[in-house]
Short mmCIF file of C-alpha atoms in Angstrom, two decimals:
data_model
loop_
_atom_site.label_atom_id
_atom_site.label_comp_id
_atom_site.label_asym_id
_atom_site.label_seq_id
_atom_site.Cartn_x
_atom_site.Cartn_y
_atom_site.Cartn_z
CA UNK N 1237 100.70 107.99 98.80
CA UNK N 1238 99.02 106.41 95.78
CA UNK N 1239 95.94 107.92 94.15
CA UNK N 1240 93.94 104.86 95.16
CA UNK N 1241 94.95 105.19 98.79
CA UNK N 1242 94.09 108.88 98.77
CA UNK N 1243 90.66 108.13 97.37
CA UNK N 1244 89.99 105.48 99.96
CA UNK N 1245 91.36 107.58 102.78
CA UNK N 1246 89.04 110.41 101.73
CA UNK N 1247 86.09 108.07 101.86
CA UNK N 1248 86.95 106.37 105.13
CA UNK N 1249 86.69 109.39 107.44
CA UNK N 1250 85.98 107.09 110.36
CA UNK N 1251 87.21 106.70 113.92
CA UNK N 1252 89.94 104.16 114.55
CA UNK N 1253 87.41 101.38 114.84
CA UNK N 1254 84.02 100.79 113.22
CA UNK N 1255 81.59 97.93 113.48
CA UNK N 1256 81.62 95.17 110.88
CA UNK N 1257 81.61 91.39 110.53
CA UNK N 1258 84.84 89.36 110.58
CA UNK N 1259 83.67 87.04 107.80
CA UNK N 1260 85.42 87.67 104.48
CA UNK N 1261 82.22 88.27 102.53
CA UNK N 1262 80.99 90.72 105.13
CA UNK N 1263 84.29 92.57 105.11
CA UNK N 1264 84.05 92.82 101.32
CA UNK N 1265 80.50 94.17 101.48
CA UNK N 1266 81.36 96.69 104.19
CA UNK N 1267 84.42 98.08 102.41
CA UNK N 1268 82.64 98.13 99.06
CA UNK N 1269 79.83 100.25 100.53
CA UNK N 1270 82.22 102.63 102.31
CA UNK N 1271 84.47 103.16 99.28
CA UNK N 1272 81.48 103.84 97.03
CA UNK N 1273 80.61 106.82 99.22
CA UNK N 1274 83.41 108.65 97.43
CA UNK N 1275 81.67 110.64 94.64
CA UNK N 1276 84.73 110.32 92.36
CA UNK N 1277 84.39 106.54 92.12
CA UNK N 1278 82.26 105.10 89.32
CA UNK N 1279 82.54 101.44 90.34
CA UNK N 1280 84.62 99.30 92.66
CA UNK N 1281 85.32 95.65 93.32
CA UNK N 1282 86.63 94.55 96.73
CA UNK N 1283 87.93 90.99 97.14
CA UNK N 1284 89.45 89.34 100.20
CA UNK N 1285 92.28 87.26 98.77
CA UNK N 1286 93.56 85.84 102.05
CA UNK N 1287 92.78 85.70 105.76
CA UNK N 1288 95.60 85.45 108.31
CA UNK N 1289 94.77 84.45 111.86
CA UNK N 1290 96.47 86.33 114.71
CA UNK N 1291 96.98 83.74 117.48
CA UNK N 1292 98.38 86.28 119.95
CA UNK N 1293 95.25 88.40 119.63
CA UNK N 1294 92.22 86.25 120.32
CA UNK N 1295 89.45 86.67 117.79
CA UNK N 1296 91.38 89.01 115.50
CA UNK N 1297 92.30 88.22 111.89
CA UNK N 1298 94.07 90.11 109.13
CA UNK N 1299 92.28 90.39 105.79
CA UNK N 1300 94.38 90.92 102.67
CA UNK N 1301 92.10 92.86 100.35
CA UNK N 1302 92.42 93.51 96.61
CA UNK N 1303 90.64 96.63 95.37
CA UNK N 1304 89.95 97.53 91.75
CA UNK N 1305 88.25 100.87 91.15
CA UNK N 1306 87.22 102.97 88.17
CA UNK N 1307 86.94 106.75 88.43
CA UNK N 1308 84.18 108.71 86.76
CA UNK N 1309 86.88 110.88 85.18
CA UNK N 1310 88.75 107.83 83.82
CA UNK N 1311 86.11 105.12 83.36
CA UNK N 1312 88.36 102.85 81.29
CA UNK N 1313 91.46 102.94 83.53
CA UNK N 1314 91.44 100.57 86.49
CA UNK N 1315 93.13 101.64 89.71
CA UNK N 1316 94.36 98.60 91.62
CA UNK N 1317 95.66 98.33 95.13
CA UNK N 1318 96.21 95.63 97.73
CA UNK N 1319 95.74 96.52 101.39
CA UNK N 1320 95.36 94.93 104.82
CA UNK N 1321 92.45 95.34 107.22
CA UNK N 1322 91.98 93.82 110.68
CA UNK N 1323 88.73 92.61 112.23
CA UNK N 1324 87.63 90.71 115.33
CA UNK N 1325 84.10 90.08 114.11
CA UNK N 1326 82.64 93.25 115.59
CA UNK N 1327 85.26 95.86 114.75
CA UNK N 1328 87.38 96.68 111.72
CA UNK N 1329 90.49 98.87 111.51
CA UNK N 1330 93.27 99.73 109.06
CA UNK N 1331 95.99 99.80 111.73
CA UNK N 1332 96.61 97.41 114.63
CA UNK N 1333 99.61 97.78 116.93
CA UNK N 1334 100.93 95.46 119.64
CA UNK N 1335 101.11 97.71 122.73
CA UNK N 1336 103.73 95.45 124.35
CA UNK N 1337 106.21 95.52 121.50
CA UNK N 1338 105.08 98.59 119.57
CA UNK N 1339 105.06 96.44 116.44
CA UNK N 1340 102.67 97.30 113.63
CA UNK N 1341 100.90 94.03 112.78
CA UNK N 1342 100.65 95.02 109.11
CA UNK N 1343 104.34 94.19 108.73
CA UNK N 1344 103.79 90.72 110.20
CA UNK N 1345 101.10 89.66 107.76
CA UNK N 1346 102.41 91.14 104.52
CA UNK N 1347 102.93 88.41 101.88
CA UNK N 1348 106.33 86.71 101.65
CA UNK N 1349 108.33 86.62 98.43
CA UNK N 1350 107.35 83.31 96.82
CA UNK N 1351 109.65 81.04 94.84
CA UNK N 1352 107.76 81.63 91.59
CA UNK N 1353 108.58 85.35 91.74
CA UNK N 1354 112.29 84.66 91.22
CA UNK N 1355 112.61 84.94 87.44
CA UNK N 1356 115.65 84.94 85.18
CA UNK N 1357 114.54 88.31 83.76
CA UNK N 1358 114.98 89.89 87.20
CA UNK N 1359 118.24 88.17 88.11
CA UNK N 1360 120.96 90.79 87.64
CA UNK N 1361 123.88 88.77 89.03
CA UNK N 1362 124.83 85.78 91.15
CA UNK N 1363 124.10 82.09 90.85
CA UNK N 1364 120.36 81.21 90.93
CA UNK N 1365 121.31 78.42 93.34
CA UNK N 1366 123.28 80.73 95.62
CA UNK N 1367 122.89 80.25 99.36
CA UNK N 1368 120.95 83.50 99.80
CA UNK N 1369 118.47 85.26 97.55
CA UNK N 1370 118.17 89.03 97.73
CA UNK N 1371 115.35 91.01 96.11
CA UNK N 1372 115.44 94.77 95.64
CA UNK N 1373 112.56 97.02 94.58
CA UNK N 1374 113.95 100.41 93.67
CA UNK N 1375 113.48 103.73 91.88
CA UNK N 1376 116.82 104.93 90.40
CA UNK N 1377 115.98 108.58 91.14
CA UNK N 1378 114.91 108.00 94.74
CA UNK N 1379 117.60 109.65 96.92
CA UNK N 1380 117.38 106.84 99.48
CA UNK N 1381 117.88 104.29 96.71
CA UNK N 1382 120.87 106.19 95.35
CA UNK N 1383 122.41 106.18 98.82
CA UNK N 1384 121.81 102.45 99.38
CA UNK N 1385 121.50 100.38 96.20
CA UNK N 1386 124.88 100.95 94.48
CA UNK N 1387 126.83 100.09 97.63
CA UNK N 1388 124.67 97.07 98.44
CA UNK N 1389 125.05 95.71 94.91
CA UNK N 1390 128.81 96.20 95.05
CA UNK N 1391 128.97 94.27 98.34
CA UNK N 1392 126.86 91.35 97.15
CA UNK N 1393 128.44 91.11 93.71
CA UNK N 1394 131.71 90.07 95.35
CA UNK N 1395 130.34 86.63 96.19
CA UNK N 1396 128.07 85.20 93.43
CA UNK N 1397 127.91 81.82 95.18
CA UNK N 1398 126.62 83.45 98.35
CA UNK N 1399 124.14 85.89 96.83
CA UNK N 1400 121.79 85.86 93.88
CA UNK N 1401 120.30 89.32 93.41
CA UNK N 1402 116.93 89.96 91.79
CA UNK N 1403 116.06 93.53 90.87
CA UNK N 1404 112.55 94.91 90.27
CA UNK N 1405 111.91 98.30 88.70
CA UNK N 1406 109.56 100.33 90.88
CA UNK N 1407 109.44 103.94 89.63
CA UNK N 1408 107.71 106.43 91.90
CA UNK N 1409 106.11 108.41 89.10
CA UNK N 1410 104.43 111.07 91.22
CA UNK N 1411 107.70 111.91 92.98
CA UNK N 1412 110.17 111.36 90.14
CA UNK N 1413 108.42 111.48 86.72
CA UNK N 1414 111.70 110.94 84.86
CA UNK N 1415 112.19 107.56 86.52
CA UNK N 1416 109.43 105.99 84.42
CA UNK N 1417 111.33 106.61 81.18
CA UNK N 1418 114.61 105.62 82.82
CA UNK N 1419 113.41 102.21 83.97
CA UNK N 1420 111.79 101.53 80.61
CA UNK N 1421 115.12 102.32 78.98
CA UNK N 1422 116.87 100.02 81.45
CA UNK N 1423 114.43 97.22 80.67
CA UNK N 1424 114.98 97.74 76.93
CA UNK N 1425 118.76 97.66 77.38
CA UNK N 1426 118.58 94.48 79.47
CA UNK N 1427 116.39 92.80 76.88
CA UNK N 1428 119.00 93.68 74.26
CA UNK N 1429 121.65 91.89 76.30
CA UNK N 1430 123.54 94.86 77.73
CA UNK N 1431 125.38 94.08 80.97
CA UNK N 1432 125.50 95.88 84.32
CA UNK N 1433 122.58 98.09 83.31
CA UNK N 1434 121.19 98.45 86.83
CA UNK N 1435 124.50 99.56 88.33
CA UNK N 1436 124.96 102.15 85.56
CA UNK N 1437 121.35 103.28 85.94
CA UNK N 1438 122.26 104.95 89.24
CA UNK N 1439 124.88 107.08 87.51
CA UNK N 1440 122.38 108.77 85.19
CA UNK N 1441 122.33 112.52 85.75
CA UNK N 1442 118.87 113.95 85.10
CA UNK N 1443 116.37 116.19 86.89
CA UNK N 1444 113.86 113.81 88.56
CA UNK N 1445 111.06 116.13 87.40
CA UNK N 1446 112.10 116.01 83.75
CA UNK N 1447 109.36 114.75 81.42
CA UNK N 1448 111.04 115.17 78.03
CA UNK N 1449 111.60 111.59 76.86
CA UNK N 1450 114.42 112.52 74.48
CA UNK N 1451 116.34 114.39 77.18
CA UNK N 1452 115.95 111.50 79.59
CA UNK N 1453 117.07 108.93 77.04
CA UNK N 1454 120.06 111.07 76.09
CA UNK N 1455 121.18 111.10 79.73
CA UNK N 1456 120.52 107.36 80.06
CA UNK N 1457 122.42 106.43 76.88
CA UNK N 1458 125.37 108.58 77.93
CA UNK N 1459 125.64 106.88 81.32
CA UNK N 1460 124.92 103.31 80.20
CA UNK N 1461 126.66 103.32 76.83
CA UNK N 1462 123.59 102.41 74.79
CA UNK N 1463 121.48 103.93 72.05
CA UNK N 1464 117.95 103.24 73.26
CA UNK N 1465 115.25 105.05 71.27
CA UNK N 1466 111.77 106.29 72.23
CA UNK N 1467 110.26 103.56 70.06
CA UNK N 1468 112.22 100.81 71.82
CA UNK N 1469 111.02 101.76 75.30
CA UNK N 1470 107.42 101.32 74.17
CA UNK N 1471 107.93 97.83 72.78
CA UNK N 1472 105.65 94.98 73.85
CA UNK N 1473 108.57 93.24 75.58
CA UNK N 1474 109.40 96.29 77.68
CA UNK N 1475 105.76 96.81 78.63
CA UNK N 1476 105.51 93.15 79.62
CA UNK N 1477 108.56 93.38 81.87
CA UNK N 1478 107.38 96.60 83.49
CA UNK N 1479 103.92 95.15 84.12
CA UNK N 1480 105.50 92.05 85.65
CA UNK N 1481 107.63 94.08 88.06
CA UNK N 1482 104.75 96.33 89.11
CA UNK N 1483 102.36 93.41 89.49
CA UNK N 1484 104.76 91.64 91.87
CA UNK N 1485 105.21 94.88 93.81
CA UNK N 1486 101.43 95.17 94.14
CA UNK N 1487 101.05 91.56 95.26
CA UNK N 1488 103.69 92.10 97.95
CA UNK N 1489 102.22 95.48 98.90
CA UNK N 1490 105.51 97.30 98.29
CA UNK N 1491 104.84 100.96 98.97
CA UNK N 1492 108.25 102.57 99.22
CA UNK N 1493 111.82 102.39 97.96
CA UNK N 1494 114.20 100.86 98.45
CA UNK N 1495 112.47 97.69 99.66
CA UNK N 1496 114.66 94.64 100.27
CA UNK N 1497 113.80 90.97 100.80
CA UNK N 1498 116.31 88.45 102.10
CA UNK N 1499 115.46 84.79 101.52
CA UNK N 1500 111.79 85.61 101.00
CA UNK N 1501 111.34 87.82 104.08
CA UNK N 1502 111.20 91.60 104.04
CA UNK N 1503 114.19 93.23 105.72
CA UNK N 1504 113.25 96.69 106.93
CA UNK N 1505 116.77 97.27 108.24
CA UNK N 1506 118.32 96.51 104.84
CA UNK N 1507 121.41 95.33 106.72
CA UNK N 1508 120.80 91.64 107.38
CA UNK N 1509 122.57 90.60 104.17
CA UNK N 1510 125.81 91.82 105.77
CA UNK N 1511 125.51 89.27 108.59
CA UNK N 1512 124.49 86.10 106.77
CA UNK N 1513 127.05 83.36 106.18
#
């Protein structure tokens, strides 16, 4: 759970439903007031970026909300998070579930992967005009990623005309501190023109809790066959690429790894790519 979400969860000690207006501006005002009840928050800005109607549930809409907060302890560092709230005009809730299907409606209204998010910097292999586009958000030290990503990449790499694969670095810093340095090193290596960096990234042997940059880079360079330095991972180009990947993850509300999109739609099973033709 992100720091932002923890802060907001601490503030919103409410029952499942509370009264509020369904209009976007009213939703913004309500959430702004509730979040500001948290004594750790210095200032906050709540903006409804989109409203999605729910035809099956008369009167209910989903509100995609962007939150930017500043803590009193870190007044110059913005904490940003995108979230979804539901309202019918009289009630507002963070979770809404279809009792007939058991489906969480949050998954239905999350943003799709738009065409403009497919960039050459994130294309790791395959033809950009391939029949199917696959997007992977991953942390190389996440055990679930290590169990899934290498095999999935191997499968899809066999047919570059069928699959184009776009990879986004999404290090889970609080769980695996070492992954932040690793993905910066991977970005630096990719920018230098090294090939197959992502595949080799999953072969790096390092304690996920390691914070010594030199030790992490030594392990990375050994596995990838590079000589990336501490200075190179802090370059403007690396920072730009990392910001880009994390910004897209935030827009799409990616909150776990690995997360996979197939042809613009999230695939929670991570198996649909095996069945497409």
